[in-house]
mmCIF file of C-alpha atoms in Angstrom:
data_model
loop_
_atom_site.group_PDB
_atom_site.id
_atom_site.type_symbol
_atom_site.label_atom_id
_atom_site.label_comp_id
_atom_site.label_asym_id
_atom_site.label_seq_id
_atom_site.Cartn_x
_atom_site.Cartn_y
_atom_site.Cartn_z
ATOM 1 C CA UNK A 1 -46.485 -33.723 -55.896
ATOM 2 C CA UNK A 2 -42.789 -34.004 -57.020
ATOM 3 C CA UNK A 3 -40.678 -32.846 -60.098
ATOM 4 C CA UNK A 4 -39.217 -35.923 -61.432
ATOM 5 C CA UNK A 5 -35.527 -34.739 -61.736
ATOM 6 C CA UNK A 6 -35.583 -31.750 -58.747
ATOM 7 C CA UNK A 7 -32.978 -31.953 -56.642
ATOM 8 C CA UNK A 8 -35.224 -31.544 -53.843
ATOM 9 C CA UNK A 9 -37.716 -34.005 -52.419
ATOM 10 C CA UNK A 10 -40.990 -32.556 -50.561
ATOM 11 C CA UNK A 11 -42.669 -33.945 -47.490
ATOM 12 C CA UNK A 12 -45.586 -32.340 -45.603
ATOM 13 C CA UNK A 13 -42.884 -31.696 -42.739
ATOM 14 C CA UNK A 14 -40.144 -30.529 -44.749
ATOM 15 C CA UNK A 15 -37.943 -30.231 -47.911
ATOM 16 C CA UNK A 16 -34.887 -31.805 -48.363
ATOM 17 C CA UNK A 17 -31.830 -30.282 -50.854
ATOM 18 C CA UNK A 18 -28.761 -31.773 -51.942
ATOM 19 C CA UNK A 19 -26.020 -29.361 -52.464
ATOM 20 C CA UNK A 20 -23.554 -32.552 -54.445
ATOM 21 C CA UNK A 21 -26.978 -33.941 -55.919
ATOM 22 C CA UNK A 22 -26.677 -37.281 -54.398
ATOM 23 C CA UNK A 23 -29.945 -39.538 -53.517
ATOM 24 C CA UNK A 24 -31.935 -36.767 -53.383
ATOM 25 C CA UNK A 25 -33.192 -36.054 -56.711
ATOM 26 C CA UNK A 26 -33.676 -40.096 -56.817
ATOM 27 C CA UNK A 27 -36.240 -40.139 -54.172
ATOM 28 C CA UNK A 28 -38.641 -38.230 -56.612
ATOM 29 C CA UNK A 29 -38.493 -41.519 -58.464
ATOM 30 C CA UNK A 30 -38.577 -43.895 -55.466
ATOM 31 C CA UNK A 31 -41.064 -46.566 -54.656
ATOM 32 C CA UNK A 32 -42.746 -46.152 -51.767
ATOM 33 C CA UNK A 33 -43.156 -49.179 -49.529
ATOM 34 C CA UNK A 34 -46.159 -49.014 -46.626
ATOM 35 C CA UNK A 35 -44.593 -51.532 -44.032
ATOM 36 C CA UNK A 36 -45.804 -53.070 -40.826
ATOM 37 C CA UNK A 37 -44.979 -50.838 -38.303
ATOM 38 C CA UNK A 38 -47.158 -47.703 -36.681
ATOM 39 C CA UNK A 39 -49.536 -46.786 -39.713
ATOM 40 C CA UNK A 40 -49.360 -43.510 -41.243
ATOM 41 C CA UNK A 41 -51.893 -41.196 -40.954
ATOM 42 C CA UNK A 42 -54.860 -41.665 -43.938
ATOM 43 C CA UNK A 43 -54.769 -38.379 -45.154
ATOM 44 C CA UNK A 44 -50.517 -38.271 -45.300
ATOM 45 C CA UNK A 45 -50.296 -41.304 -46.797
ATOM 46 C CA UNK A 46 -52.849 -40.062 -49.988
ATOM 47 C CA UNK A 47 -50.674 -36.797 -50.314
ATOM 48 C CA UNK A 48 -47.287 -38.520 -50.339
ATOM 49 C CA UNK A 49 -48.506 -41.080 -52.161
ATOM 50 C CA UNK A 50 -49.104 -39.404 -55.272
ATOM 51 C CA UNK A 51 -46.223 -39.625 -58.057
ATOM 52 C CA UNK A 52 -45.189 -42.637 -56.190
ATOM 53 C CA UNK A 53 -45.157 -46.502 -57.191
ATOM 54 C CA UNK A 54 -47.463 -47.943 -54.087
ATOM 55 C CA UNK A 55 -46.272 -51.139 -52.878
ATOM 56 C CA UNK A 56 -47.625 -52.896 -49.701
ATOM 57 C CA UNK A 57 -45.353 -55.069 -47.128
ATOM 58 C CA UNK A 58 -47.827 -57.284 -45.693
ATOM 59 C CA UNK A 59 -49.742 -55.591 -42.029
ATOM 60 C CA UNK A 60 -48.719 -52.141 -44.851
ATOM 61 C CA UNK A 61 -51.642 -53.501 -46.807
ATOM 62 C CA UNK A 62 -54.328 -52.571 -43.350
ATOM 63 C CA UNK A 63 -53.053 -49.197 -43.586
ATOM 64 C CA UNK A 64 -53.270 -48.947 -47.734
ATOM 65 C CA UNK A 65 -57.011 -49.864 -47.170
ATOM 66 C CA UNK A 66 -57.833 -47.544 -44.319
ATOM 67 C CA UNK A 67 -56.673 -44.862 -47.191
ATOM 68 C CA UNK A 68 -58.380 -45.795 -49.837
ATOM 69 C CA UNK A 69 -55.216 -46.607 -51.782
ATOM 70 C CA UNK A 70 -55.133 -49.711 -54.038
ATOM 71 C CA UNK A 71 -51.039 -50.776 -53.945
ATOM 72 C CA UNK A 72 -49.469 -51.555 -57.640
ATOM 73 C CA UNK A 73 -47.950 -54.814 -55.499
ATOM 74 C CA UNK A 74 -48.282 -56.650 -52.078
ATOM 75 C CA UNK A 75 -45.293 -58.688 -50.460
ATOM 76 C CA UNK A 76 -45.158 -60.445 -47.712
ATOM 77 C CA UNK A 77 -45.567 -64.047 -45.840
ATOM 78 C CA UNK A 78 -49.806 -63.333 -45.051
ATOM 79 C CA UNK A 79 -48.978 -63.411 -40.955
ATOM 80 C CA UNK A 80 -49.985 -59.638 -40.025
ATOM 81 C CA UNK A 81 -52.198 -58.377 -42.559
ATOM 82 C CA UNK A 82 -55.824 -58.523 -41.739
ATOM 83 C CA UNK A 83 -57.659 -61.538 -43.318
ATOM 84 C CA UNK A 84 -60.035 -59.308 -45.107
ATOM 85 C CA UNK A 85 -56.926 -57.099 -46.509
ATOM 86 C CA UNK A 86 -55.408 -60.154 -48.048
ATOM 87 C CA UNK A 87 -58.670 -61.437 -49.654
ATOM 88 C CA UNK A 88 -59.617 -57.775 -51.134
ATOM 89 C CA UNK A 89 -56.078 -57.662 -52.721
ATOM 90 C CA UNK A 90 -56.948 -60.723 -54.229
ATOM 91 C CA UNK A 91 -60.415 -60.033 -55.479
ATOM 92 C CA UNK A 92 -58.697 -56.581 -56.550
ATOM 93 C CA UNK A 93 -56.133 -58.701 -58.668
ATOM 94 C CA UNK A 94 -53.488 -57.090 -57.368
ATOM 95 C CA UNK A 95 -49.547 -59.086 -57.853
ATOM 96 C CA UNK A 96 -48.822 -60.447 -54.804
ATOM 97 C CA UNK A 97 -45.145 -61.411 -54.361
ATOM 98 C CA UNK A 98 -46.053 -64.244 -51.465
ATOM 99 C CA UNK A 99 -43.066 -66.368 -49.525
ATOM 100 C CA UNK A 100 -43.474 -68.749 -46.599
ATOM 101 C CA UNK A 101 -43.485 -67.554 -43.137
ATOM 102 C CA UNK A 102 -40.106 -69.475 -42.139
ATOM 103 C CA UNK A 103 -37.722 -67.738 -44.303
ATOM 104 C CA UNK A 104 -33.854 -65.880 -44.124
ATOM 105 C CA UNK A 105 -35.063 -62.125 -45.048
ATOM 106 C CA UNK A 106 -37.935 -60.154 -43.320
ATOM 107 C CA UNK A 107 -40.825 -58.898 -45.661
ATOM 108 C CA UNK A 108 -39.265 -55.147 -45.566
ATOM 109 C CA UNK A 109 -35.579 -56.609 -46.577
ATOM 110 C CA UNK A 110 -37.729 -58.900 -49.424
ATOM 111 C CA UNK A 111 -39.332 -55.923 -50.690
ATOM 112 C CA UNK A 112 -36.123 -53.583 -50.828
ATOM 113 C CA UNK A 113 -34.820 -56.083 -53.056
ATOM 114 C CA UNK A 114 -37.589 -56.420 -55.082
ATOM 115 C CA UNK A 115 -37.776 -52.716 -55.574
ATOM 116 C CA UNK A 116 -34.228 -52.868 -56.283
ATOM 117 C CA UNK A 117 -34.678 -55.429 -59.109
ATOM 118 C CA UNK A 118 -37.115 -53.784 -60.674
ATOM 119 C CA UNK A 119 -35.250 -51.063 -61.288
ATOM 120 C CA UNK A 120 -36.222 -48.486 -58.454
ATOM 121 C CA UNK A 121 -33.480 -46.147 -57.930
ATOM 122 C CA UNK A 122 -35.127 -45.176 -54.262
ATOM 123 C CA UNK A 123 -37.228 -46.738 -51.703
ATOM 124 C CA UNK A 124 -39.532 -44.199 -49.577
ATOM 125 C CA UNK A 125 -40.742 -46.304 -46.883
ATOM 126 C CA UNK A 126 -43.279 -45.706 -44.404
ATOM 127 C CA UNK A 127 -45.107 -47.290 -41.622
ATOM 128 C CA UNK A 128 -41.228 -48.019 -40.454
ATOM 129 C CA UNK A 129 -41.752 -46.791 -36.615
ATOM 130 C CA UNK A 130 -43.651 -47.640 -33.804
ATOM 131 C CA UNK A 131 -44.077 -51.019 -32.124
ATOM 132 C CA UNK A 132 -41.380 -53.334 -31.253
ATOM 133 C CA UNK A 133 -38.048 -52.254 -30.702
ATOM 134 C CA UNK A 134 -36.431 -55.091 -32.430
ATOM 135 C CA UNK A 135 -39.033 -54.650 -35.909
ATOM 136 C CA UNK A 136 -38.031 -50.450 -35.484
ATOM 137 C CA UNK A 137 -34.362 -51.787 -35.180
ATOM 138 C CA UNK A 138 -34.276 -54.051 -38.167
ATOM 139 C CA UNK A 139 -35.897 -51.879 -40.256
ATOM 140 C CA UNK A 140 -33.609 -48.544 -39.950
ATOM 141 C CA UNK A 141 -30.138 -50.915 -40.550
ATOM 142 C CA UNK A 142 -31.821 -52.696 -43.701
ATOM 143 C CA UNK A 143 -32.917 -49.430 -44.898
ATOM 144 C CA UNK A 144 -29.406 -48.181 -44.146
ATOM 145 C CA UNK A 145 -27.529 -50.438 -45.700
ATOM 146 C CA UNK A 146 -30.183 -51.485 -48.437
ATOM 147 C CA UNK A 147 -28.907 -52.142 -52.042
ATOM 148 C CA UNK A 148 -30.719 -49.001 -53.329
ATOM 149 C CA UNK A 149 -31.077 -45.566 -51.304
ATOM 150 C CA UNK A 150 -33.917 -44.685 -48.236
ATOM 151 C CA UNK A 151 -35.681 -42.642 -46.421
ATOM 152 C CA UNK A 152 -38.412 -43.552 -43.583
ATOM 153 C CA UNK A 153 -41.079 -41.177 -42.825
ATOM 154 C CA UNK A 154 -44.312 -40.536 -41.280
ATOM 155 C CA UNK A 155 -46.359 -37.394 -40.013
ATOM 156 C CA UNK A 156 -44.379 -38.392 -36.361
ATOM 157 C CA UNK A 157 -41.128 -38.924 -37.156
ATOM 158 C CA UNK A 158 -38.614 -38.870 -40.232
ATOM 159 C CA UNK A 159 -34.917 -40.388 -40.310
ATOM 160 C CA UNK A 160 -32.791 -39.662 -43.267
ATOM 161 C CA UNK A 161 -29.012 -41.969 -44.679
ATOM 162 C CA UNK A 162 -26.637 -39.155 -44.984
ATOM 163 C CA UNK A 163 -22.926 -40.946 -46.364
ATOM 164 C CA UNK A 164 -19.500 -39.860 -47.052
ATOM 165 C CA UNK A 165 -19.235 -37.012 -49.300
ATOM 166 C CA UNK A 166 -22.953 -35.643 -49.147
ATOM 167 C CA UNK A 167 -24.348 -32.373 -48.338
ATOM 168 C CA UNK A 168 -27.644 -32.198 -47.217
ATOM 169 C CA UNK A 169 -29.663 -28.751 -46.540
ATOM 170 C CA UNK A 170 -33.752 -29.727 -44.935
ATOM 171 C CA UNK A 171 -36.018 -26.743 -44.555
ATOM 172 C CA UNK A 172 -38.802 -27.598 -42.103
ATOM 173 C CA UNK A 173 -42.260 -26.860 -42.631
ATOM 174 C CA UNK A 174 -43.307 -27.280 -38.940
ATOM 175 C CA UNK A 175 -40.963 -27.101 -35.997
ATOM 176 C CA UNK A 176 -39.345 -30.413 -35.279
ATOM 177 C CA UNK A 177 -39.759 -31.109 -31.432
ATOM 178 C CA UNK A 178 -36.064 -32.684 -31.972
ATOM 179 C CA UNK A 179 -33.414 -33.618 -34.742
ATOM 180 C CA UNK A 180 -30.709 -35.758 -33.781
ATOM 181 C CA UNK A 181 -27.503 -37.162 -35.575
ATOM 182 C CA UNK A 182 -27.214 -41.160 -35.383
ATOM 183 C CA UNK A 183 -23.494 -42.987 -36.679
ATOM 184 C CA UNK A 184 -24.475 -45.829 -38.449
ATOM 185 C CA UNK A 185 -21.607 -47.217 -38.975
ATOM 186 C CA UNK A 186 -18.665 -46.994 -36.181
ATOM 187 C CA UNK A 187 -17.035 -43.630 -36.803
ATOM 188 C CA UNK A 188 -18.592 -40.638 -38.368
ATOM 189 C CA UNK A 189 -15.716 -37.846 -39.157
ATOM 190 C CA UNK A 190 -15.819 -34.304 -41.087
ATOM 191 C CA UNK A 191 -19.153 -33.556 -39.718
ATOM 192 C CA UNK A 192 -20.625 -30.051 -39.903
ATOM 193 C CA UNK A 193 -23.989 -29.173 -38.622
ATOM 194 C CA UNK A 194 -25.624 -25.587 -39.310
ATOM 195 C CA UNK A 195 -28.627 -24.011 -38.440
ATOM 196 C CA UNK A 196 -29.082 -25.562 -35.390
ATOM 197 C CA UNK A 197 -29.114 -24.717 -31.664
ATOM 198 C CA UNK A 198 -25.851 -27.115 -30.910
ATOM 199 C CA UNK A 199 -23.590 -26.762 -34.304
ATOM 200 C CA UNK A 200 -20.845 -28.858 -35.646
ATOM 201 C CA UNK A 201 -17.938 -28.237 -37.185
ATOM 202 C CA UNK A 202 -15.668 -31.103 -38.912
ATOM 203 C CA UNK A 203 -16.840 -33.525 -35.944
ATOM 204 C CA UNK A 204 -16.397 -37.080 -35.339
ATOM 205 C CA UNK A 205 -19.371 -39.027 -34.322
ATOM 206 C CA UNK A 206 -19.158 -42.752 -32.477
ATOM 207 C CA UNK A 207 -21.490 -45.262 -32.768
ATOM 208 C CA UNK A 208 -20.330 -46.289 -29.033
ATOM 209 C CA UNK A 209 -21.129 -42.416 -28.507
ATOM 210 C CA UNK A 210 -24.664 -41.681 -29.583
ATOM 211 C CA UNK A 211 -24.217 -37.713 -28.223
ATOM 212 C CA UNK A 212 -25.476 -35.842 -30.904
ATOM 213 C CA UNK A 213 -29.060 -35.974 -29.962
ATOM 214 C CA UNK A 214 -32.191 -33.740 -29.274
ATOM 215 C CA UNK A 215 -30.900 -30.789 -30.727
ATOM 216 C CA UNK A 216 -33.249 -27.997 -31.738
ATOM 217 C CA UNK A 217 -33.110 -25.512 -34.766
ATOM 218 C CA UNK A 218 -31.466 -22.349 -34.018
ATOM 219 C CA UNK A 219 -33.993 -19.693 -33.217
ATOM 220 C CA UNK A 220 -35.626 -17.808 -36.042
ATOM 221 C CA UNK A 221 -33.892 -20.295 -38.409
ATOM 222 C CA UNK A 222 -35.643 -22.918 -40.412
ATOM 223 C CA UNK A 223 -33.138 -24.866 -42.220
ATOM 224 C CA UNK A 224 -30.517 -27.022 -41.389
ATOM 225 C CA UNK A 225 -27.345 -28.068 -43.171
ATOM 226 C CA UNK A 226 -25.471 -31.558 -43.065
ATOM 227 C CA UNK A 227 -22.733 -32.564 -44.377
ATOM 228 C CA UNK A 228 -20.355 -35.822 -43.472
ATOM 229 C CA UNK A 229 -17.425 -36.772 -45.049
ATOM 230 C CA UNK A 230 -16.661 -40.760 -44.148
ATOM 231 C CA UNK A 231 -18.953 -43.011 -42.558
ATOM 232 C CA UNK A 232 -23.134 -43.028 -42.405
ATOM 233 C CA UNK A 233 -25.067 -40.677 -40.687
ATOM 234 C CA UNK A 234 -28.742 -40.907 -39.793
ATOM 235 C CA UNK A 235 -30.567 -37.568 -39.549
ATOM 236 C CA UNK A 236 -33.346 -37.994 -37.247
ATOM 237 C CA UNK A 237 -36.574 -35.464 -37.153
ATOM 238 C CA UNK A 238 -39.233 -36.328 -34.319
ATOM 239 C CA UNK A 239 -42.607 -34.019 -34.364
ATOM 240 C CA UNK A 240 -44.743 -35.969 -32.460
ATOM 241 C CA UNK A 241 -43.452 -38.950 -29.720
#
């Protein structure tokens, strides 16, 4: 589905550029991690699977199944996958990367790190949304501040890491119901955002200040540009809530 060195990445909701390069082009190489949140739709996980190196996070494994996928690796502790899941991974001999249920890291962080070490330069993750706040929580600020770069996706809802220095240009495929700007870290500054109903130009962005959300696309426009020059900026896309 993706050229290996593009700078572009494709979803089925969009296309993302990078003017300065950047992560993007990485992403084409990424691993892509099915977690334990809301499971993707069956027939979006096949498409973005392919090209990809399929590795399941534990309750990720239920939603690998339901699509017919068989993951190149499972991780987790065993405590939210189904039963069944777990034992057809095993009769499927698939390497399963197991730690005990009391431990530091949560399965996602273990399996960032592990994608990391195995020389990864990206980590697509889905199944990242939905359910409990804290779970949603935790998984967006590991993923933003994960030793390799991310992006979290599903047919709902997408949330790119923009940092200091990039330029960013996404070209919808379907009309976002919103796209909002989220500081990650405590001050965002030098941010310009075209293309879009509410602009920006060489903004600063609080985290004590989340203002920059529900925004639409300008009308009769279809791409967006981003770009930030200190700090680390999530770029939110919602479709469906």
């Amino acid at each position: 589905m993706n050229t290996k060195n593009a700078s572009y990445f494709q979803l089925p909701e969009l296309t993302i550029r990078s003017e300065s390069l950047g992560f993007v082009p990485l992403l084409n190489k990424s691993c892509l991690l099915v977690i334990g949140g809301r499971a993707p739709k069956a027939d979006w996980l096949q498409k973005t699977a392919e090209g990809h190196a399929l590795w399941a996070v534990d309750h990720g494994l239920d939603a690998c199944l339901a699509a017919k996928l068989r993951p190149a690796k499972l991780i987790g502790d065993g405590d939210s996958a189904q039963p069944k899941a777990w034992q057809w991974a095993e009769e499927q001999d698939i390497p399963i990367e197991k730690f005990p249920v009391e431990k530091d890291d949560t399965d996602t962080q273990l399996a960032l790190k592990l994608a990391h070490n195995a020389g990864f330069p990206a980590a697509f993750v889905t199944g990242a949304f939905g359910g409990r706040f804290d779970h949603a929580l935790s998984t967006v600020m590991s993923c933003a501040f994960a030793p390799l770069p991310c992006l979290l996706a599903d047919e709902r809802e997408t949330l790119l890491f923009v940092h200091a220095g990039e330029t960013l240009s996404v070209t919808v495929k379907k009309q976002p119901k919103a796209i909002s700007l989220l500081p990650l870290t405590g001050r965002c500054e030098g941010v310009t955002l075209e293309g879009t109903h509410w602009p920006l130009h060489e903004a600063v962005l609080t985290q004590r200040s989340m203002r920059a959300v529900s925004n639409v696309l300008e009308s009769g426009h279809g791409t967006l540009t981003l770009s930030i020059k200190t700090g680390l900026l999530g770029l939110y896309f919602v479709w469906h809530e």
